[in-house]
mmCIF file with all atom_site columns, C-alpha atoms in Angstrom:
data_model
loop_
_atom_site.group_PDB
_atom_site.id
_atom_site.type_symbol
_atom_site.label_atom_id
_atom_site.label_alt_id
_atom_site.label_comp_id
_atom_site.label_asym_id
_atom_site.label_entity_id
_atom_site.label_seq_id
_atom_site.pdbx_PDB_ins_code
_atom_site.Cartn_x
_atom_site.Cartn_y
_atom_site.Cartn_z
_atom_site.occupancy
_atom_site.B_iso_or_equiv
_atom_site.pdbx_formal_charge
_atom_site.auth_seq_id
_atom_site.auth_comp_id
_atom_site.auth_asym_id
_atom_site.auth_atom_id
_atom_site.pdbx_PDB_model_num
ATOM 1   C CA . MET A 1 1   ? 22.002 -8.165  4.833   1.00 77.00 ? 1   MET A CA 1
ATOM 2   C CA . ALA A 1 2   ? 19.581 -8.570  7.953   1.00 80.00 ? 2   ALA A CA 1
ATOM 3   C CA . ASP A 1 3   ? 17.606 -6.027  6.875   1.00 85.00 ? 3   ASP A CA 1
ATOM 4   C CA . LEU A 1 4   ? 16.524 -8.033  3.741   1.00 88.00 ? 4   LEU A CA 1
ATOM 5   C CA . GLY A 1 5   ? 16.001 -11.275 6.036   1.00 88.00 ? 5   GLY A CA 1
ATOM 6   C CA . ALA A 1 6   ? 19.322 -12.747 4.921   1.00 94.00 ? 6   ALA A CA 1
ATOM 7   C CA . GLU A 1 7   ? 21.646 -14.542 7.457   1.00 96.00 ? 7   GLU A CA 1
ATOM 8   C CA . THR A 1 8   ? 25.354 -14.190 6.823   1.00 97.00 ? 8   THR A CA 1
ATOM 9   C CA . TRP A 1 9   ? 28.363 -14.734 8.872   1.00 98.00 ? 9   TRP A CA 1
ATOM 10  C CA . ILE A 1 10  ? 31.614 -13.925 8.265   1.00 98.00 ? 10  ILE A CA 1
ATOM 11  C CA . ILE A 1 11  ? 34.594 -16.158 7.150   1.00 98.00 ? 11  ILE A CA 1
ATOM 12  C CA . HIS A 1 12  ? 37.878 -16.849 5.697   1.00 96.00 ? 12  HIS A CA 1
ATOM 13  C CA . GLY A 1 13  ? 40.433 -13.700 6.236   1.00 96.00 ? 13  GLY A CA 1
ATOM 14  C CA . THR A 1 14  ? 37.529 -11.801 7.780   1.00 97.00 ? 14  THR A CA 1
ATOM 15  C CA . LEU A 1 15  ? 37.409 -13.909 10.529  1.00 98.00 ? 15  LEU A CA 1
ATOM 16  C CA . MET A 1 16  ? 40.708 -13.666 11.337  1.00 97.00 ? 16  MET A CA 1
ATOM 17  C CA . GLY A 1 17  ? 40.670 -10.137 11.423  1.00 97.00 ? 17  GLY A CA 1
ATOM 18  C CA . TRP A 1 18  ? 37.695 -10.550 13.561  1.00 98.00 ? 18  TRP A CA 1
ATOM 19  C CA . TRP A 1 19  ? 40.211 -12.862 16.137  1.00 98.00 ? 19  TRP A CA 1
ATOM 20  C CA . TRP A 1 20  ? 42.651 -10.774 16.391  1.00 96.00 ? 20  TRP A CA 1
ATOM 21  C CA . ASN A 1 21  ? 41.636 -7.177  16.552  1.00 95.00 ? 21  ASN A CA 1
ATOM 22  C CA . ARG A 1 22  ? 37.700 -7.497  14.961  1.00 97.00 ? 22  ARG A CA 1
ATOM 23  C CA . LYS A 1 23  ? 38.713 -5.698  12.612  1.00 96.00 ? 23  LYS A CA 1
ATOM 24  C CA . ILE A 1 24  ? 40.232 -6.168  9.022   1.00 94.00 ? 24  ILE A CA 1
ATOM 25  C CA . MET A 1 25  ? 43.805 -7.547  8.716   1.00 92.00 ? 25  MET A CA 1
ATOM 26  C CA . PRO A 1 26  ? 45.796 -4.375  7.105   1.00 90.00 ? 26  PRO A CA 1
ATOM 27  C CA . TRP A 1 27  ? 47.140 -6.381  4.090   1.00 89.00 ? 27  TRP A CA 1
ATOM 28  C CA . ASP A 1 28  ? 43.122 -7.879  3.265   1.00 90.00 ? 28  ASP A CA 1
ATOM 29  C CA . SER A 1 29  ? 41.142 -5.858  0.789   1.00 87.00 ? 29  SER A CA 1
ATOM 30  C CA . ASP A 1 30  ? 37.945 -7.206  0.889   1.00 90.00 ? 30  ASP A CA 1
ATOM 31  C CA . ILE A 1 31  ? 35.395 -8.680  3.435   1.00 95.00 ? 31  ILE A CA 1
ATOM 32  C CA . ASP A 1 32  ? 34.260 -12.614 3.068   1.00 97.00 ? 32  ASP A CA 1
ATOM 33  C CA . VAL A 1 33  ? 30.945 -13.854 4.206   1.00 98.00 ? 33  VAL A CA 1
ATOM 34  C CA . HIS A 1 34  ? 29.141 -16.842 3.496   1.00 98.00 ? 34  HIS A CA 1
ATOM 35  C CA . VAL A 1 35  ? 25.310 -17.210 3.330   1.00 98.00 ? 35  VAL A CA 1
ATOM 36  C CA . ALA A 1 36  ? 23.112 -20.519 3.031   1.00 97.00 ? 36  ALA A CA 1
ATOM 37  C CA . ALA A 1 37  ? 22.522 -21.255 -0.766  1.00 97.00 ? 37  ALA A CA 1
ATOM 38  C CA . ASP A 1 38  ? 19.034 -20.732 -0.137  1.00 97.00 ? 38  ASP A CA 1
ATOM 39  C CA . THR A 1 39  ? 19.283 -17.447 0.862   1.00 97.00 ? 39  THR A CA 1
ATOM 40  C CA . MET A 1 40  ? 21.741 -16.957 -2.199  1.00 97.00 ? 40  MET A CA 1
ATOM 41  C CA . GLU A 1 41  ? 18.778 -17.532 -4.183  1.00 97.00 ? 41  GLU A CA 1
ATOM 42  C CA . PHE A 1 42  ? 16.404 -15.400 -2.111  1.00 97.00 ? 42  PHE A CA 1
ATOM 43  C CA . LEU A 1 43  ? 18.903 -12.591 -3.063  1.00 97.00 ? 43  LEU A CA 1
ATOM 44  C CA . ALA A 1 44  ? 19.247 -13.031 -6.522  1.00 98.00 ? 44  ALA A CA 1
ATOM 45  C CA . ASN A 1 45  ? 15.895 -13.295 -7.113  1.00 97.00 ? 45  ASN A CA 1
ATOM 46  C CA . TYR A 1 46  ? 14.184 -10.210 -5.069  1.00 97.00 ? 46  TYR A CA 1
ATOM 47  C CA . TYR A 1 47  ? 17.688 -8.212  -4.845  1.00 97.00 ? 47  TYR A CA 1
ATOM 48  C CA . ASN A 1 48  ? 20.076 -8.499  -7.543  1.00 98.00 ? 48  ASN A CA 1
ATOM 49  C CA . MET A 1 49  ? 21.146 -5.620  -9.105  1.00 98.00 ? 49  MET A CA 1
ATOM 50  C CA . THR A 1 50  ? 19.148 -3.261  -6.287  1.00 97.00 ? 50  THR A CA 1
ATOM 51  C CA . ILE A 1 51  ? 21.317 -0.232  -4.008  1.00 97.00 ? 51  ILE A CA 1
ATOM 52  C CA . HIS A 1 52  ? 20.977 0.259   -0.367  1.00 95.00 ? 52  HIS A CA 1
ATOM 53  C CA . THR A 1 53  ? 22.144 2.761   1.455   1.00 94.00 ? 53  THR A CA 1
ATOM 54  C CA . VAL A 1 54  ? 23.840 1.446   4.820   1.00 89.00 ? 54  VAL A CA 1
ATOM 55  C CA . ARG A 1 55  ? 24.314 3.941   7.973   1.00 87.00 ? 55  ARG A CA 1
ATOM 56  C CA . THR A 1 56  ? 27.212 3.411   10.468  1.00 81.00 ? 56  THR A CA 1
ATOM 57  C CA . THR A 1 57  ? 28.968 5.636   12.981  1.00 78.00 ? 57  THR A CA 1
ATOM 58  C CA . HIS A 1 58  ? 31.681 5.750   10.626  1.00 79.00 ? 58  HIS A CA 1
ATOM 59  C CA . ALA A 1 59  ? 29.212 6.926   7.918   1.00 85.00 ? 59  ALA A CA 1
ATOM 60  C CA . PRO A 1 60  ? 26.154 8.534   9.408   1.00 88.00 ? 60  PRO A CA 1
ATOM 61  C CA . GLN A 1 61  ? 24.845 9.939   6.322   1.00 92.00 ? 61  GLN A CA 1
ATOM 62  C CA . GLY A 1 62  ? 25.006 6.637   4.840   1.00 92.00 ? 62  GLY A CA 1
ATOM 63  C CA . LYS A 1 63  ? 27.017 4.504   1.946   1.00 93.00 ? 63  LYS A CA 1
ATOM 64  C CA . ASN A 1 64  ? 25.276 3.352   -1.194  1.00 96.00 ? 64  ASN A CA 1
ATOM 65  C CA . TYR A 1 65  ? 26.039 -0.359  -1.716  1.00 96.00 ? 65  TYR A CA 1
ATOM 66  C CA . MET A 1 66  ? 24.814 -1.999  -5.151  1.00 97.00 ? 66  MET A CA 1
ATOM 67  C CA . LEU A 1 67  ? 24.041 -5.891  -4.538  1.00 97.00 ? 67  LEU A CA 1
ATOM 68  C CA . GLU A 1 68  ? 25.451 -8.281  -7.824  1.00 98.00 ? 68  GLU A CA 1
ATOM 69  C CA . VAL A 1 69  ? 24.426 -11.751 -7.745  1.00 98.00 ? 69  VAL A CA 1
ATOM 70  C CA . ASN A 1 70  ? 26.587 -13.972 -10.523 1.00 97.00 ? 70  ASN A CA 1
ATOM 71  C CA . PRO A 1 71  ? 24.416 -15.627 -12.896 1.00 96.00 ? 71  PRO A CA 1
ATOM 72  C CA . LYS A 1 72  ? 26.900 -18.793 -12.035 1.00 95.00 ? 72  LYS A CA 1
ATOM 73  C CA . TYR A 1 73  ? 25.263 -18.520 -8.009  1.00 96.00 ? 73  TYR A CA 1
ATOM 74  C CA . VAL A 1 74  ? 23.244 -21.911 -9.424  1.00 95.00 ? 74  VAL A CA 1
ATOM 75  C CA . ASP A 1 75  ? 25.855 -24.042 -10.054 1.00 94.00 ? 75  ASP A CA 1
ATOM 76  C CA . PRO A 1 76  ? 27.793 -25.433 -6.797  1.00 93.00 ? 76  PRO A CA 1
ATOM 77  C CA . SER A 1 77  ? 30.482 -27.015 -8.621  1.00 91.00 ? 77  SER A CA 1
ATOM 78  C CA . PRO A 1 78  ? 34.097 -26.071 -7.575  1.00 88.00 ? 78  PRO A CA 1
ATOM 79  C CA . GLU A 1 79  ? 35.227 -26.733 -11.194 1.00 90.00 ? 79  GLU A CA 1
ATOM 80  C CA . ASP A 1 80  ? 34.850 -23.772 -12.791 1.00 88.00 ? 80  ASP A CA 1
ATOM 81  C CA . ARG A 1 81  ? 37.389 -21.653 -10.563 1.00 88.00 ? 81  ARG A CA 1
ATOM 82  C CA . LEU A 1 82  ? 36.408 -18.080 -12.261 1.00 90.00 ? 82  LEU A CA 1
ATOM 83  C CA . ASN A 1 83  ? 33.139 -17.941 -10.313 1.00 92.00 ? 83  ASN A CA 1
ATOM 84  C CA . THR A 1 84  ? 33.680 -19.210 -7.314  1.00 94.00 ? 84  THR A CA 1
ATOM 85  C CA . ILE A 1 85  ? 32.498 -15.962 -5.703  1.00 96.00 ? 85  ILE A CA 1
ATOM 86  C CA . ASP A 1 86  ? 27.980 -15.794 -5.578  1.00 97.00 ? 86  ASP A CA 1
ATOM 87  C CA . ALA A 1 87  ? 27.548 -12.088 -5.259  1.00 98.00 ? 87  ALA A CA 1
ATOM 88  C CA . ARG A 1 88  ? 29.089 -9.171  -3.921  1.00 97.00 ? 88  ARG A CA 1
ATOM 89  C CA . TRP A 1 89  ? 28.234 -6.080  -2.187  1.00 96.00 ? 89  TRP A CA 1
ATOM 90  C CA . ILE A 1 90  ? 29.795 -3.196  -3.887  1.00 96.00 ? 90  ILE A CA 1
ATOM 91  C CA . ASP A 1 91  ? 30.562 0.499   -2.494  1.00 95.00 ? 91  ASP A CA 1
ATOM 92  C CA . MET A 1 92  ? 29.263 2.494   -5.242  1.00 95.00 ? 92  MET A CA 1
ATOM 93  C CA . LEU A 1 93  ? 31.414 5.415   -4.719  1.00 94.00 ? 93  LEU A CA 1
ATOM 94  C CA . SER A 1 94  ? 35.109 3.614   -4.223  1.00 92.00 ? 94  SER A CA 1
ATOM 95  C CA . GLY A 1 95  ? 34.329 0.047   -5.585  1.00 92.00 ? 95  GLY A CA 1
ATOM 96  C CA . VAL A 1 96  ? 35.593 -1.539  -2.407  1.00 90.00 ? 96  VAL A CA 1
ATOM 97  C CA . PHE A 1 97  ? 33.246 -4.694  -2.045  1.00 93.00 ? 97  PHE A CA 1
ATOM 98  C CA . ILE A 1 98  ? 32.238 -7.669  0.307   1.00 95.00 ? 98  ILE A CA 1
ATOM 99  C CA . ASP A 1 99  ? 32.461 -11.304 -1.823  1.00 97.00 ? 99  ASP A CA 1
ATOM 100 C CA . VAL A 1 100 ? 29.347 -13.321 -0.534  1.00 97.00 ? 100 VAL A CA 1
ATOM 101 C CA . THR A 1 101 ? 29.548 -16.927 -0.974  1.00 97.00 ? 101 THR A CA 1
ATOM 102 C CA . ALA A 1 102 ? 26.986 -19.792 -0.710  1.00 97.00 ? 102 ALA A CA 1
ATOM 103 C CA . VAL A 1 103 ? 27.190 -22.379 1.394   1.00 98.00 ? 103 VAL A CA 1
ATOM 104 C CA . HIS A 1 104 ? 25.378 -25.959 0.072   1.00 97.00 ? 104 HIS A CA 1
ATOM 105 C CA . ARG A 1 105 ? 24.394 -29.031 2.002   1.00 95.00 ? 105 ARG A CA 1
ATOM 106 C CA . LYS A 1 106 ? 26.372 -31.871 0.223   1.00 92.00 ? 106 LYS A CA 1
ATOM 107 C CA . PRO A 1 107 ? 24.007 -34.483 -0.658  1.00 92.00 ? 107 PRO A CA 1
ATOM 108 C CA . LYS A 1 108 ? 24.090 -37.516 1.009   1.00 94.00 ? 108 LYS A CA 1
ATOM 109 C CA . HIS A 1 109 ? 26.393 -36.389 3.423   1.00 96.00 ? 109 HIS A CA 1
ATOM 110 C CA . PRO A 1 110 ? 24.004 -35.348 6.444   1.00 95.00 ? 110 PRO A CA 1
ATOM 111 C CA . GLY A 1 111 ? 25.531 -32.717 7.948   1.00 97.00 ? 111 GLY A CA 1
ATOM 112 C CA . VAL A 1 112 ? 28.030 -31.275 5.626   1.00 97.00 ? 112 VAL A CA 1
ATOM 113 C CA . MET A 1 113 ? 27.953 -28.502 3.786   1.00 97.00 ? 113 MET A CA 1
ATOM 114 C CA . PHE A 1 114 ? 31.043 -26.777 0.925   1.00 96.00 ? 114 PHE A CA 1
ATOM 115 C CA . CYS A 1 115 ? 31.096 -24.116 -1.036  1.00 95.00 ? 115 CYS A CA 1
ATOM 116 C CA . LYS A 1 116 ? 32.694 -23.436 -4.537  1.00 93.00 ? 116 LYS A CA 1
ATOM 117 C CA . ASP A 1 117 ? 36.129 -22.540 -3.387  1.00 90.00 ? 117 ASP A CA 1
ATOM 118 C CA . ALA A 1 118 ? 36.165 -26.302 -1.945  1.00 88.00 ? 118 ALA A CA 1
ATOM 119 C CA . HIS A 1 119 ? 35.783 -25.557 1.734   1.00 94.00 ? 119 HIS A CA 1
ATOM 120 C CA . LYS A 1 120 ? 34.050 -28.079 3.688   1.00 95.00 ? 120 LYS A CA 1
ATOM 121 C CA . TYR A 1 121 ? 32.443 -27.791 6.892   1.00 97.00 ? 121 TYR A CA 1
ATOM 122 C CA . ARG A 1 122 ? 30.619 -29.733 9.238   1.00 97.00 ? 122 ARG A CA 1
ATOM 123 C CA . GLU A 1 123 ? 27.070 -28.222 9.894   1.00 97.00 ? 123 GLU A CA 1
ATOM 124 C CA . ALA A 1 124 ? 27.688 -28.326 13.781  1.00 98.00 ? 124 ALA A CA 1
ATOM 125 C CA . ASP A 1 125 ? 30.706 -25.969 13.359  1.00 98.00 ? 125 ASP A CA 1
ATOM 126 C CA . LEU A 1 126 ? 29.046 -23.080 11.856  1.00 98.00 ? 126 LEU A CA 1
ATOM 127 C CA . PHE A 1 127 ? 25.774 -23.321 13.315  1.00 98.00 ? 127 PHE A CA 1
ATOM 128 C CA . PRO A 1 128 ? 24.300 -21.856 15.669  1.00 98.00 ? 128 PRO A CA 1
ATOM 129 C CA . LEU A 1 129 ? 25.532 -18.687 14.696  1.00 98.00 ? 129 LEU A CA 1
ATOM 130 C CA . ARG A 1 130 ? 27.014 -16.561 17.508  1.00 98.00 ? 130 ARG A CA 1
ATOM 131 C CA . ASP A 1 131 ? 26.679 -13.010 17.603  1.00 98.00 ? 131 ASP A CA 1
ATOM 132 C CA . SER A 1 132 ? 29.616 -10.795 17.496  1.00 98.00 ? 132 SER A CA 1
ATOM 133 C CA . VAL A 1 133 ? 31.123 -7.208  16.326  1.00 97.00 ? 133 VAL A CA 1
ATOM 134 C CA . PHE A 1 134 ? 33.412 -6.484  13.672  1.00 96.00 ? 134 PHE A CA 1
ATOM 135 C CA . GLU A 1 135 ? 34.882 -2.950  12.649  1.00 92.00 ? 135 GLU A CA 1
ATOM 136 C CA . GLY A 1 136 ? 32.050 -1.772  15.365  1.00 90.00 ? 136 GLY A CA 1
ATOM 137 C CA . GLN A 1 137 ? 29.205 -3.299  13.728  1.00 90.00 ? 137 GLN A CA 1
ATOM 138 C CA . PRO A 1 138 ? 27.127 -6.211  14.721  1.00 93.00 ? 138 PRO A CA 1
ATOM 139 C CA . VAL A 1 139 ? 28.146 -9.655  12.751  1.00 96.00 ? 139 VAL A CA 1
ATOM 140 C CA . LYS A 1 140 ? 27.352 -13.287 13.419  1.00 98.00 ? 140 LYS A CA 1
ATOM 141 C CA . ILE A 1 141 ? 30.431 -15.886 13.462  1.00 98.00 ? 141 ILE A CA 1
ATOM 142 C CA . PRO A 1 142 ? 30.717 -19.337 13.041  1.00 98.00 ? 142 PRO A CA 1
ATOM 143 C CA . TYR A 1 143 ? 30.125 -21.568 16.225  1.00 98.00 ? 143 TYR A CA 1
ATOM 144 C CA . ASN A 1 144 ? 33.561 -23.330 16.262  1.00 98.00 ? 144 ASN A CA 1
ATOM 145 C CA . TYR A 1 145 ? 35.145 -20.777 15.047  1.00 98.00 ? 145 TYR A CA 1
ATOM 146 C CA . ALA A 1 146 ? 38.870 -21.449 16.218  1.00 97.00 ? 146 ALA A CA 1
ATOM 147 C CA . GLU A 1 147 ? 38.466 -24.775 14.966  1.00 97.00 ? 147 GLU A CA 1
ATOM 148 C CA . LEU A 1 148 ? 37.521 -23.346 11.417  1.00 97.00 ? 148 LEU A CA 1
ATOM 149 C CA . LEU A 1 149 ? 40.529 -20.794 11.602  1.00 97.00 ? 149 LEU A CA 1
ATOM 150 C CA . GLN A 1 150 ? 42.915 -23.526 12.299  1.00 97.00 ? 150 GLN A CA 1
ATOM 151 C CA . GLU A 1 151 ? 41.657 -25.730 9.918   1.00 96.00 ? 151 GLU A CA 1
ATOM 152 C CA . GLU A 1 152 ? 42.241 -22.978 7.059   1.00 96.00 ? 152 GLU A CA 1
ATOM 153 C CA . TYR A 1 153 ? 45.163 -21.135 8.571   1.00 94.00 ? 153 TYR A CA 1
ATOM 154 C CA . GLY A 1 154 ? 46.836 -23.920 10.874  1.00 94.00 ? 154 GLY A CA 1
ATOM 155 C CA . ARG A 1 155 ? 47.235 -23.986 14.956  1.00 93.00 ? 155 ARG A CA 1
ATOM 156 C CA . VAL A 1 156 ? 49.826 -21.133 14.890  1.00 93.00 ? 156 VAL A CA 1
ATOM 157 C CA . SER A 1 157 ? 47.532 -18.365 13.079  1.00 92.00 ? 157 SER A CA 1
ATOM 158 C CA . LEU A 1 158 ? 45.954 -18.165 16.432  1.00 94.00 ? 158 LEU A CA 1
ATOM 159 C CA . THR A 1 159 ? 48.755 -17.646 18.478  1.00 92.00 ? 159 THR A CA 1
ATOM 160 C CA . ARG A 1 160 ? 51.643 -16.038 16.343  1.00 88.00 ? 160 ARG A CA 1
ATOM 161 C CA . THR A 1 161 ? 51.920 -12.497 17.269  1.00 83.00 ? 161 THR A CA 1
ATOM 162 C CA . ARG A 1 162 ? 54.550 -11.718 13.848  1.00 78.00 ? 162 ARG A CA 1
ATOM 163 C CA . PHE A 1 163 ? 53.301 -11.445 10.142  1.00 66.00 ? 163 PHE A CA 1
ATOM 164 C CA . ALA A 1 164 ? 55.969 -12.651 7.834   1.00 64.00 ? 164 ALA A CA 1
ATOM 165 C CA . GLU A 1 165 ? 55.209 -11.974 3.894   1.00 60.00 ? 165 GLU A CA 1
#
């Protein structure tokens, strides 16, 4: 999304995969990213339902992705549990997608941010974003990634090497 002028960063299970091996976890079925609320508005206004070809080392000929913005992106309330994803990049060949969720500043609470899935963040834990690599591609990660992962998945998630279903 950097090509579109949209700053994004990996989060949730995708960030956990980054922590362990810089790759998607074997049991994860999608990629999760965040964008700032004003970036989501920009994407909705100028790029909704557009198709983009992405070339990578894994697909030098390119893969086509469509950006689909949920019309409910304008409502930041966590009350509507069926619309917590604000947009998706959809692989037009396989249907596999990347979930995009907007992060909003919490009114009357300086330095606090939130998204529809009820996650709350300190702005200082997210920014400034750090440069890294995920699945061989450049990505941004939150500044205080370890603390965010521990808050979401527990302290042992960063050290336990066996996964139990």
